[in-house]
Coordinates of C-alpha atoms and ligand atoms in Angstrom, one line a residue:
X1 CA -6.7 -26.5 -36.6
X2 CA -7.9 -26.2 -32.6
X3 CA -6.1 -27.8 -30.0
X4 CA -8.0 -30.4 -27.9
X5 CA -6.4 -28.6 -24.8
X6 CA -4.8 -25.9 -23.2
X7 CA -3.1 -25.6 -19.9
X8 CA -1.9 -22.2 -19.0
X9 CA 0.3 -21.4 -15.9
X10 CA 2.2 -18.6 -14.1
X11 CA 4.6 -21.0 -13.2
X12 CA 5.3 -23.6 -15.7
X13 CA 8.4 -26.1 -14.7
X14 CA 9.6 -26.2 -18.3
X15 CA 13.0 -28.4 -19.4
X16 CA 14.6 -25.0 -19.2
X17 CA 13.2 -23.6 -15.6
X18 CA 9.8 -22.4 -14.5
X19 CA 8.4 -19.1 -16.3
X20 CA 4.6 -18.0 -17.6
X21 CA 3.6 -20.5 -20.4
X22 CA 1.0 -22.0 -21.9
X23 CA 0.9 -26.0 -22.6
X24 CA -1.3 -26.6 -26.2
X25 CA -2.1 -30.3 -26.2
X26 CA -2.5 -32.5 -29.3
X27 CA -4.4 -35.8 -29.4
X28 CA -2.0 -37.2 -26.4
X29 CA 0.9 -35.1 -27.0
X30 CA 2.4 -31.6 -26.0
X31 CA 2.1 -29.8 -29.6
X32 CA 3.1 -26.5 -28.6
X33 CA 4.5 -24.5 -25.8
X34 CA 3.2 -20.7 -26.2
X35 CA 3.5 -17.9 -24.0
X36 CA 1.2 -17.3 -21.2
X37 CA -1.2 -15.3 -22.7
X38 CA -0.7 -16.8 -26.1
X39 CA -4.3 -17.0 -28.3
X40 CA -4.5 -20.7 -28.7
X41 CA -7.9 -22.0 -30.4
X42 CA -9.0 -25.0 -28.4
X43 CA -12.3 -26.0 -27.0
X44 CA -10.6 -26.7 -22.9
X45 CA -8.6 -23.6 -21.9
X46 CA -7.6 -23.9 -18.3
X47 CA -5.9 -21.0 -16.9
X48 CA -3.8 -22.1 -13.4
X49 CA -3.6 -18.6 -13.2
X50 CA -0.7 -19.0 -9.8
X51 CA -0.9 -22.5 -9.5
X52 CA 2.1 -24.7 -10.8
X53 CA 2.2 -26.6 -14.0
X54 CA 4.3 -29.8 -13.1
X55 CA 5.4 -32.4 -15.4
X56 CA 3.7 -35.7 -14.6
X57 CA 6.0 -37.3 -12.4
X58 CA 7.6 -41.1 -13.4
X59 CA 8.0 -43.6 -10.1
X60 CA 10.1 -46.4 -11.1
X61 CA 9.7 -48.2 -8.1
X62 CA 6.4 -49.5 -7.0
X63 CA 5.3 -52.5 -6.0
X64 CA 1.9 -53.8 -7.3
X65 CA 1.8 -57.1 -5.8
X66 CA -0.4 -58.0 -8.8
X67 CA -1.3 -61.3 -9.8
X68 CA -0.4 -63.0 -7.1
X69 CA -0.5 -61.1 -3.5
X70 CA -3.5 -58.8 -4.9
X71 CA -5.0 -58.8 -1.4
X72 CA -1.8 -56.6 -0.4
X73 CA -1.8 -53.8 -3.3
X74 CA -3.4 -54.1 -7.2
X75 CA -3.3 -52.0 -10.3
X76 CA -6.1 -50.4 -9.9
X77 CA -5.4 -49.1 -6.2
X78 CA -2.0 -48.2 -6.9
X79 CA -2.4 -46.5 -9.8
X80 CA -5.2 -44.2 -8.4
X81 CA -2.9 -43.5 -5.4
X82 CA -0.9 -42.6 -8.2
X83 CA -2.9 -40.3 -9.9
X84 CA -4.0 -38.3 -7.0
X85 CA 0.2 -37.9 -6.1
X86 CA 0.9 -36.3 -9.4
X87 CA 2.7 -39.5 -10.5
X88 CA 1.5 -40.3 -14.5
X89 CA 4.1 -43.4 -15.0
X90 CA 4.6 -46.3 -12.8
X91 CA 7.3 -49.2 -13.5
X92 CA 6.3 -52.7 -11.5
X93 CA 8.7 -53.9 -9.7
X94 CA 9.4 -57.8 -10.6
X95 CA 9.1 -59.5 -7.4
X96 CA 6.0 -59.9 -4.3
X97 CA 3.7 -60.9 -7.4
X98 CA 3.2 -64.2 -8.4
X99 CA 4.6 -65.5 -10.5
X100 CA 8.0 -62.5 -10.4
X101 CA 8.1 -61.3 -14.0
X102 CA 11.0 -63.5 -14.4
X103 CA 10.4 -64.9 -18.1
X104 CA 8.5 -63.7 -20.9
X105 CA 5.2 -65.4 -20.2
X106 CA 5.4 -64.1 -16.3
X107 CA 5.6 -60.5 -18.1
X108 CA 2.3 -61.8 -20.1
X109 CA 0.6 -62.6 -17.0
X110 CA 1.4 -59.4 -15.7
X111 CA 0.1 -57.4 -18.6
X112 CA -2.6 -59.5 -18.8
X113 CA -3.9 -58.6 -14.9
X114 CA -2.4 -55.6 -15.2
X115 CA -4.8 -54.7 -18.7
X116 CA -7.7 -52.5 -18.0
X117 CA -7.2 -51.7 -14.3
X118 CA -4.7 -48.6 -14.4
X119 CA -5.6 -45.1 -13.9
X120 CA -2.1 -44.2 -15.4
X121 CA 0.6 -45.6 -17.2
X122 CA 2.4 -48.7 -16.3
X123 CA 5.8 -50.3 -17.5
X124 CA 7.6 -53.4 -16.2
X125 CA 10.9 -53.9 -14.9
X126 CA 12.8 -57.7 -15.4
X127 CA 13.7 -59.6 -12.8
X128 CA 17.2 -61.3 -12.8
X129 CA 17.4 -64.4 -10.5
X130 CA 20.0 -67.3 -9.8
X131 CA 18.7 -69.4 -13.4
X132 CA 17.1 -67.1 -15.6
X133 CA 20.2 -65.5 -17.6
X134 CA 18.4 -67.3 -20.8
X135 CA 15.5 -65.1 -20.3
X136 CA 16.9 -61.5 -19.9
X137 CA 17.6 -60.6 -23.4
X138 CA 13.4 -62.3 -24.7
X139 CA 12.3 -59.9 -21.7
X140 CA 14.1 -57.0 -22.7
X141 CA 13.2 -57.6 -26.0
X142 CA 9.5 -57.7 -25.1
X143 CA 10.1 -54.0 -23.4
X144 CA 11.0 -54.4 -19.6
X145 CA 12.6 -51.3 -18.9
X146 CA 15.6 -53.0 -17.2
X147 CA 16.3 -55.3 -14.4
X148 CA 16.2 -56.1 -10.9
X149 CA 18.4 -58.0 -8.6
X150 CA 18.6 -58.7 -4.6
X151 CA 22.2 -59.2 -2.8
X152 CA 20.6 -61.0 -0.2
X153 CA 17.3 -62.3 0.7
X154 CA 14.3 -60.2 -0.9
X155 CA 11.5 -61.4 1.8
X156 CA 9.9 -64.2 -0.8
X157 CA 10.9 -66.9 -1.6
X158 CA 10.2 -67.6 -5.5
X159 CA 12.5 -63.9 -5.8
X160 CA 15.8 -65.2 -4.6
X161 CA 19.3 -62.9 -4.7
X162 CA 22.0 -63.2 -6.9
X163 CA 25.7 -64.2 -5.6
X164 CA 28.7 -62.1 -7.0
X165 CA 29.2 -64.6 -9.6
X166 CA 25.7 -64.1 -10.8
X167 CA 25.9 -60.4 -10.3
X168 CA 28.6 -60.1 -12.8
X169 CA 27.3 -63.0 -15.3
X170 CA 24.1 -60.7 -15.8
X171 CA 24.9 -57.6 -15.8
X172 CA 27.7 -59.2 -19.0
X173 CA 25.0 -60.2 -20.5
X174 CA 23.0 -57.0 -20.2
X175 CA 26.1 -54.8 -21.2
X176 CA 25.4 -56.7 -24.6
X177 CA 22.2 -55.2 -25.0
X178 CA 22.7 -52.2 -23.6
X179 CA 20.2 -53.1 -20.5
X180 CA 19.7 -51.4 -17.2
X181 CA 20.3 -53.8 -14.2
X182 CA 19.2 -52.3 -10.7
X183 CA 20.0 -53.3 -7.5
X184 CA 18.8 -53.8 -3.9
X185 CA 22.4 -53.3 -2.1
X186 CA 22.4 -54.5 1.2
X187 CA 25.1 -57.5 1.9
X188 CA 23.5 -60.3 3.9
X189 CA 27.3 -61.2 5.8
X190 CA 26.8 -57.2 7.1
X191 CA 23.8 -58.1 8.7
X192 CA 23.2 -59.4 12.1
X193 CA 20.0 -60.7 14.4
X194 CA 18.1 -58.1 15.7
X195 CA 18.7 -58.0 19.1
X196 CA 14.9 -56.9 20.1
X197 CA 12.1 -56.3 18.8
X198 CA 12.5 -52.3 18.4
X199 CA 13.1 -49.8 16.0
X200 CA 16.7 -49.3 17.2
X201 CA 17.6 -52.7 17.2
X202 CA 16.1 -53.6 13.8
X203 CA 18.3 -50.1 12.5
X204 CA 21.1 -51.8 14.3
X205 CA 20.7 -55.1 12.7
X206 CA 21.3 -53.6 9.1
X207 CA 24.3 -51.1 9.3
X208 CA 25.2 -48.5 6.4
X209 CA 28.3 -51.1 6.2
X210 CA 25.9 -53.4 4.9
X211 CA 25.0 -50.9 2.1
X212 CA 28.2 -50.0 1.6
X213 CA 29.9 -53.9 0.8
X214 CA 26.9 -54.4 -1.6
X215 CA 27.7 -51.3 -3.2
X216 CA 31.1 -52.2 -3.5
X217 CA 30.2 -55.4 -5.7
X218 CA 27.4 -53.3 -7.8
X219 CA 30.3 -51.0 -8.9
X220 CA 32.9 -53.4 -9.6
X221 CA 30.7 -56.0 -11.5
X222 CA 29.6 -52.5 -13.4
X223 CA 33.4 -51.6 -13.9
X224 CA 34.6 -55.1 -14.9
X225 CA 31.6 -55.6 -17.7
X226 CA 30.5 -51.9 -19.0
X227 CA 27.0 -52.3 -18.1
X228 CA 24.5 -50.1 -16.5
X229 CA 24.2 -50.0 -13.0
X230 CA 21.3 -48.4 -10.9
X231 CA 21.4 -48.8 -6.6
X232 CA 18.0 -48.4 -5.5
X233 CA 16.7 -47.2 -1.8
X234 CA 19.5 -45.5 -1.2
X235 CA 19.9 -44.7 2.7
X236 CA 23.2 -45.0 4.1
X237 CA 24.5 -41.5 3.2
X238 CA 28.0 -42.3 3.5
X239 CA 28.1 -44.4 0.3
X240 CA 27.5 -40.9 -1.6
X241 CA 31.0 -40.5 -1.9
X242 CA 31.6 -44.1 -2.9
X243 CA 29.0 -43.2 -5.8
X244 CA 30.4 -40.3 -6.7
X245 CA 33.7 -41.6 -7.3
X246 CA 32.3 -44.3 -9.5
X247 CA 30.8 -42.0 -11.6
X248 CA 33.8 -39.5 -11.9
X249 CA 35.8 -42.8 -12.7
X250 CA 33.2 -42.9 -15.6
X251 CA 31.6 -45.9 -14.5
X252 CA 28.1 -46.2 -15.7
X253 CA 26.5 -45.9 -12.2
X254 CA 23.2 -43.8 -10.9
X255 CA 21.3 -44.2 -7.6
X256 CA 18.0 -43.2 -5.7
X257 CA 16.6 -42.8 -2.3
X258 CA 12.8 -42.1 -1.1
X259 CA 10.9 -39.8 0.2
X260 CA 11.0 -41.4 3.2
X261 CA 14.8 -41.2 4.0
X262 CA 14.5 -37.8 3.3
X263 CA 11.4 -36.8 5.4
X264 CA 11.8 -38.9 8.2
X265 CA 14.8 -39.4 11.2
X266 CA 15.0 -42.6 13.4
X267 CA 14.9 -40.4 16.4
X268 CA 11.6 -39.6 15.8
X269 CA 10.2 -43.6 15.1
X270 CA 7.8 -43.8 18.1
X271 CA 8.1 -47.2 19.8
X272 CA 6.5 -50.0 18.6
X273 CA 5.4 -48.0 15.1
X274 CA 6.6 -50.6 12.5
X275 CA 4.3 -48.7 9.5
X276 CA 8.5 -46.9 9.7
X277 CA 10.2 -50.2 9.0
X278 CA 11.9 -50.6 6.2
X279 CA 14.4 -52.2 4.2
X280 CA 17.2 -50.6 4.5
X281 CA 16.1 -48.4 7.4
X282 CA 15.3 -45.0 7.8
X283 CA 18.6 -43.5 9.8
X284 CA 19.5 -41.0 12.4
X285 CA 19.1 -37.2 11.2
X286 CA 22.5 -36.7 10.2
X287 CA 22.6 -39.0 7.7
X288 CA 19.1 -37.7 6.5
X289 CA 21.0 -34.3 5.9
X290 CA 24.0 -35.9 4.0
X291 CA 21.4 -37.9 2.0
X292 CA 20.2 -34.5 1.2
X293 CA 23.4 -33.1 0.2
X294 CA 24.4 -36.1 -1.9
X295 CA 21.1 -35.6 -3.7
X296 CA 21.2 -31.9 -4.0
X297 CA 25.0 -32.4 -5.5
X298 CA 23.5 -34.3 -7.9
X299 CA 25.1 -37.7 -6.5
X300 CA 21.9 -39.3 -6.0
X301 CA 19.6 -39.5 -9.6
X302 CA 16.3 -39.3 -8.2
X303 CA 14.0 -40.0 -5.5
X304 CA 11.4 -42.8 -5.9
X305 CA 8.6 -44.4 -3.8
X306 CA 9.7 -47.9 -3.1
X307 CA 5.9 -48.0 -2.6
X308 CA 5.7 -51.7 -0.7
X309 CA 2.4 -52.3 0.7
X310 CA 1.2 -55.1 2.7
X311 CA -1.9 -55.7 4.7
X312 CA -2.0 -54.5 8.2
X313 CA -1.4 -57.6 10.2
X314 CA 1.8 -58.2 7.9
X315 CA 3.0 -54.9 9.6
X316 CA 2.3 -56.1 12.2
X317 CA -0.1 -53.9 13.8
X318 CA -1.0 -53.9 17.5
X319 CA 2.1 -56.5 18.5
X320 CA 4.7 -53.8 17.6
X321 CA 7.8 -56.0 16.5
X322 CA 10.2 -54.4 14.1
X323 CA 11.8 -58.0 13.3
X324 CA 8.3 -59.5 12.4
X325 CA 7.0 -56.8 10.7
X326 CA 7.5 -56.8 6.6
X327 CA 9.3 -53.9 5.5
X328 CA 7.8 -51.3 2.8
X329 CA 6.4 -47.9 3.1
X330 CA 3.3 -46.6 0.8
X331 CA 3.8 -43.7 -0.5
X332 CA 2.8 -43.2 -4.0
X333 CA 0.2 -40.4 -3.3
X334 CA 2.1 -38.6 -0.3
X335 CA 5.9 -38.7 -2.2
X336 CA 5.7 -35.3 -3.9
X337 CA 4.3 -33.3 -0.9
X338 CA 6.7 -34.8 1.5
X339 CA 9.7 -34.1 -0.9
X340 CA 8.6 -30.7 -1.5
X341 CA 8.1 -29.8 2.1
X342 CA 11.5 -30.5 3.1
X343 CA 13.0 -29.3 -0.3
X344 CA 11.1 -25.8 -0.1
X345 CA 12.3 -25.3 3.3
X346 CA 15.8 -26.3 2.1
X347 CA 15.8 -23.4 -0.5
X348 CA 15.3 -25.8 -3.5
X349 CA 13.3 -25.1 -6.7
X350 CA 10.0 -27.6 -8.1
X351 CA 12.9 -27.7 -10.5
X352 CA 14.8 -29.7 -8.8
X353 CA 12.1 -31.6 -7.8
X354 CA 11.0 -32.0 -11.3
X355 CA 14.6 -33.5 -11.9
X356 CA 14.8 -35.7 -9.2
X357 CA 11.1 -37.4 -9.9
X358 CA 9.9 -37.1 -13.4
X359 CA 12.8 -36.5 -15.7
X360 CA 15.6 -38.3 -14.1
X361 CA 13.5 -41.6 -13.6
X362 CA 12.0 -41.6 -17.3
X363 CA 15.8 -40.8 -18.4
X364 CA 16.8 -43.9 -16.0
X365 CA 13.9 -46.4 -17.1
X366 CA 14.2 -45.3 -20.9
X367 CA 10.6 -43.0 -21.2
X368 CA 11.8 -40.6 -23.6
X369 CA 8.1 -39.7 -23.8
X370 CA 7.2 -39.5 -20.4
X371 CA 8.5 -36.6 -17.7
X372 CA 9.1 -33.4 -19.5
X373 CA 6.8 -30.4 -20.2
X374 CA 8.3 -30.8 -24.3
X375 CA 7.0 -30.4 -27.7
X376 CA 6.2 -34.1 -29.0
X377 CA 6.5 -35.7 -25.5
X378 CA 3.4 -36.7 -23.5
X379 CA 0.6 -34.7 -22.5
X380 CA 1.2 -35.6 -18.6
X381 CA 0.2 -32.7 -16.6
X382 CA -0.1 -31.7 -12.9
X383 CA -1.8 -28.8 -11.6
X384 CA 0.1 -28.5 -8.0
X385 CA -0.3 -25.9 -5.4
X386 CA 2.9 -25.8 -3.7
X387 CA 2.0 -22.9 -0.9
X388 CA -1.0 -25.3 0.6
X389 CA -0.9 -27.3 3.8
X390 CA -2.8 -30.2 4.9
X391 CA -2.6 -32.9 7.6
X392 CA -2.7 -36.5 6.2
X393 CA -5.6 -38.5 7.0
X394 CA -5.0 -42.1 5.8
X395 CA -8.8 -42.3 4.9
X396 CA -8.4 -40.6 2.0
X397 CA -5.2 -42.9 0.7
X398 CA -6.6 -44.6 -2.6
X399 CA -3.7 -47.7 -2.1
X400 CA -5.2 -50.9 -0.7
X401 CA -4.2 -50.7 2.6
X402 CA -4.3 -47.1 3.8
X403 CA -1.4 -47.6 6.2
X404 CA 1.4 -45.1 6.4
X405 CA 3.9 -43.3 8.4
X406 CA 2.6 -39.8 7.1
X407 CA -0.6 -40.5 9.0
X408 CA -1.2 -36.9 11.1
X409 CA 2.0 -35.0 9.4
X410 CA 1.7 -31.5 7.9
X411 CA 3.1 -31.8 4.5
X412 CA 3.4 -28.8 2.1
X413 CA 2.3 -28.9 -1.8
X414 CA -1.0 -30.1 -2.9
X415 CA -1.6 -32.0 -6.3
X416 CA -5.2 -30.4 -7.7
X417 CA -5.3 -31.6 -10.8
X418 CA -3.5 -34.6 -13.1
X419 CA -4.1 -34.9 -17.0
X420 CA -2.9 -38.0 -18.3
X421 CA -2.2 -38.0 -22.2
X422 CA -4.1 -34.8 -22.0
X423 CA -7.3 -36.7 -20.5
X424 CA -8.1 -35.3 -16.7
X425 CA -8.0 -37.9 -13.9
X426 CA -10.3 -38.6 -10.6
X427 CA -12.1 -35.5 -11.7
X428 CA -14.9 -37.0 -8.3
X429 CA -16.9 -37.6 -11.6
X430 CA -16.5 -41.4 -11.6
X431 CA -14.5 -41.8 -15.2
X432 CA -16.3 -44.4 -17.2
X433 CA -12.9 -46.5 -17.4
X434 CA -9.1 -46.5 -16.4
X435 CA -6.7 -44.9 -19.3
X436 CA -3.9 -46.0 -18.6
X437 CA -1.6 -47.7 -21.2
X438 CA 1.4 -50.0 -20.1
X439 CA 4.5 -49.1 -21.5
X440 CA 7.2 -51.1 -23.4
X441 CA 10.9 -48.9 -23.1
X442 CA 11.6 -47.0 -25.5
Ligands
ZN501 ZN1 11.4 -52.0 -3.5

């Protein structure tokens, strides 16, 4: 019996490290993993010859906006972004569409405008807010793949944070179920006016202090009930050590930071250039390097979007003020080349890389399926040249609103190809429909 695909590479980025393999593909799933030159009848044999063989990579932290604030990012724009970044698996965040996926039926109407639209695959993370305690174990049971909470104000209004009491009252009841809560750690009694409308004062406004007490709370509401505890956006390096102690203590903790804390350095925020702002900030260079360090040691999990788009005149365009401007950086299709460039020239392997933004976040959202070049997992596939350069040029971002803080920057590593469930994407043929599935956990 023929496979329906092959994918051969030089330089496959197996479970086990990168060597010469071929990928035979099943229906959706990876049925066999051959050597290079292994004879394999199928009808498709692509040969990458040089060219890496990735695993499709798993973002657990994008912002769709959809229903709701459509005008300021969809399904179908984000996951095409998606697609042409490499990333194969998206989970929604719960909050910025309306209604937040709060309750079972606000997961319904998210799958519901959700259905049809995406160009990959799609799960859903929970939202926990003050009054909805009753509704966390129906919306794990329906498949969210965990949690989120704020510890201070989350920008909107129908999404609001959760006091300490409320911290630990959910993540008790989640520790019952075994479900993952995640958590925007910055402490709102750490965080002061800005005192201008520029990049340094809005950095100054929200201090790594501020990640640090919210951190504090995270781990010992985590320590106190048993549950599982994720900070996400990491950016204030020096709670690395703070998280590693919490996990050598054996306290069920992981963490992630984005591409954008590890590309970019406050001292190079041009004034008035608030497509840079967000929440918490992008810091000076010396905490990029120890964010670097925490992640290469394995501290940090994984590195994630936070893809948060808006529409211009919410970033404020043209006026320039970091205190007006909402904070979230698009970066779903740019993520992979920006880590890479900095991570090649830090001596690191697309191993790593692998780790940090396919396996680690399917392991962290609960996709056994999904981020892994294995036998019986999914056929998601990326054909990535990581020797190419190219200067981005926001025209051809596929999210909504093309604005980004890439714009003009040489990055390194260029997705050519991403098979999804075996099936080729944004092959510049027009596919006849998305194919996309959403996901439950699991
Ligand atoms: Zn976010």
């Amino acid at each position: 019996m023929g496979y329906d695909l092959v994918v051969r590479s030089r330089r496959a980025v197996l479970p086990d490290g990168t060597r010469a393999a071929a990928v035979a593909v099943g229906g959706a799933r990876i049925a066999a993993i051959a050597d290079y030159g292994a004879r394999l009848d199928t009808g498709r044999d692509v040969d990458l010859g040089d060219l890496v063989l990735l695993p499709g990579l798993v973002d657990p932290h994008v912002h769709v906006n959809e229903p709701g604030r459509t005008e300021w990012e969809g399904f179908a724009t984000a996951t095409r972004a998606a697609a042409a970044g490499g990333v194969t698996t998206i989970c929604d965040m719960p909050l910025n569409s309306l209604p937040p996926t709060v309750s079972v039926p606000a997961l319904a109407e998210k799958r519901a405008a959700a259905a049809g639209k995406c160009w990959v695959d799609v799960a859903f993370w929970g939202g926990a807010v003050p009054g909805n305690e009753a509704s966390l174990r129906p919306l794990h049971e329906a498949g969210v793949v965990g949690f989120k909470c704020f510890l201070l104000d989350s920008g909107v209004p129908e999404f609001p944070p959760l006091d300490v009491a409320g911290l630990r009252s959910a993540l008790g009841t989640l520790a019952a179920v075994d479900a993952l809560l995640i958590a925007h750690a910055e402490d709102a009694a750490e965080i002061k006016p800005s005192s201008g409308r520029d990049f340094g004062s809005f950095v100054a406004s929200r201090p790594p202090v501020a990640e640090r007490r919210a951190i504090e709370k995270v781990i010992s509401a985590a320590a106190a009930t048993g549950a599982r505890a994720h900070i996400v956006h990491l950016s204030a390096a020096e709670c690395v050590a703070m998280i590693a102690g919490a996990k050598a203590a054996g306290i069920r903790l992981t963490a992630e930071t984005c591409p954008h804390y590890l590309y970019f350095a406050a001292e190079q925020v041009p004034d008035g250039a608030t497509e840079f702002k967000s929440c918490p900030p992008i810091r000076d260079s010396v905490n990029r390097e120890a964010l670097w360090r925490g992640l290469e040691a394995g501290v940090i999990d994984c590195v994630v979007s936070d893809h948060s788009p808006c529409p211009p005149e919410l970033k404020s365009f043209g006026s320039g003020d970091f205190g007006a401007a909402w904070g979230g950086i698009a970066s779903l299709q740019l993520g992979l080349s920006a880590v890479w460039t900095v991570a090649r020239r830090r001596g690191r392997t697309l191993d790593d890389v692998a780790r940090w933004m396919a396996s680690a976040p399917a392991a962290l959202a609960g996709l056994p399926a999904k981020g892994r070049l294995a036998v019986g997992g999914d056929a998601d596939l990326v054909a990535f040249d990581p020797d190419e350069t190219y200067v981005v040029d926001p025209a051809r971002l596929h999210h909504r609103h093309p604005v980004t803080p890439y714009a003009g920057r040489t990055l390194t590593g260029r997705v050519r190809q991403t098979w999804l469930r075996g099936i080729p994407l944004l092959e510049g043929k027009g596919e006849a429909s998305p194919v996309g599935r959403l996901l439950t956990r699991g």
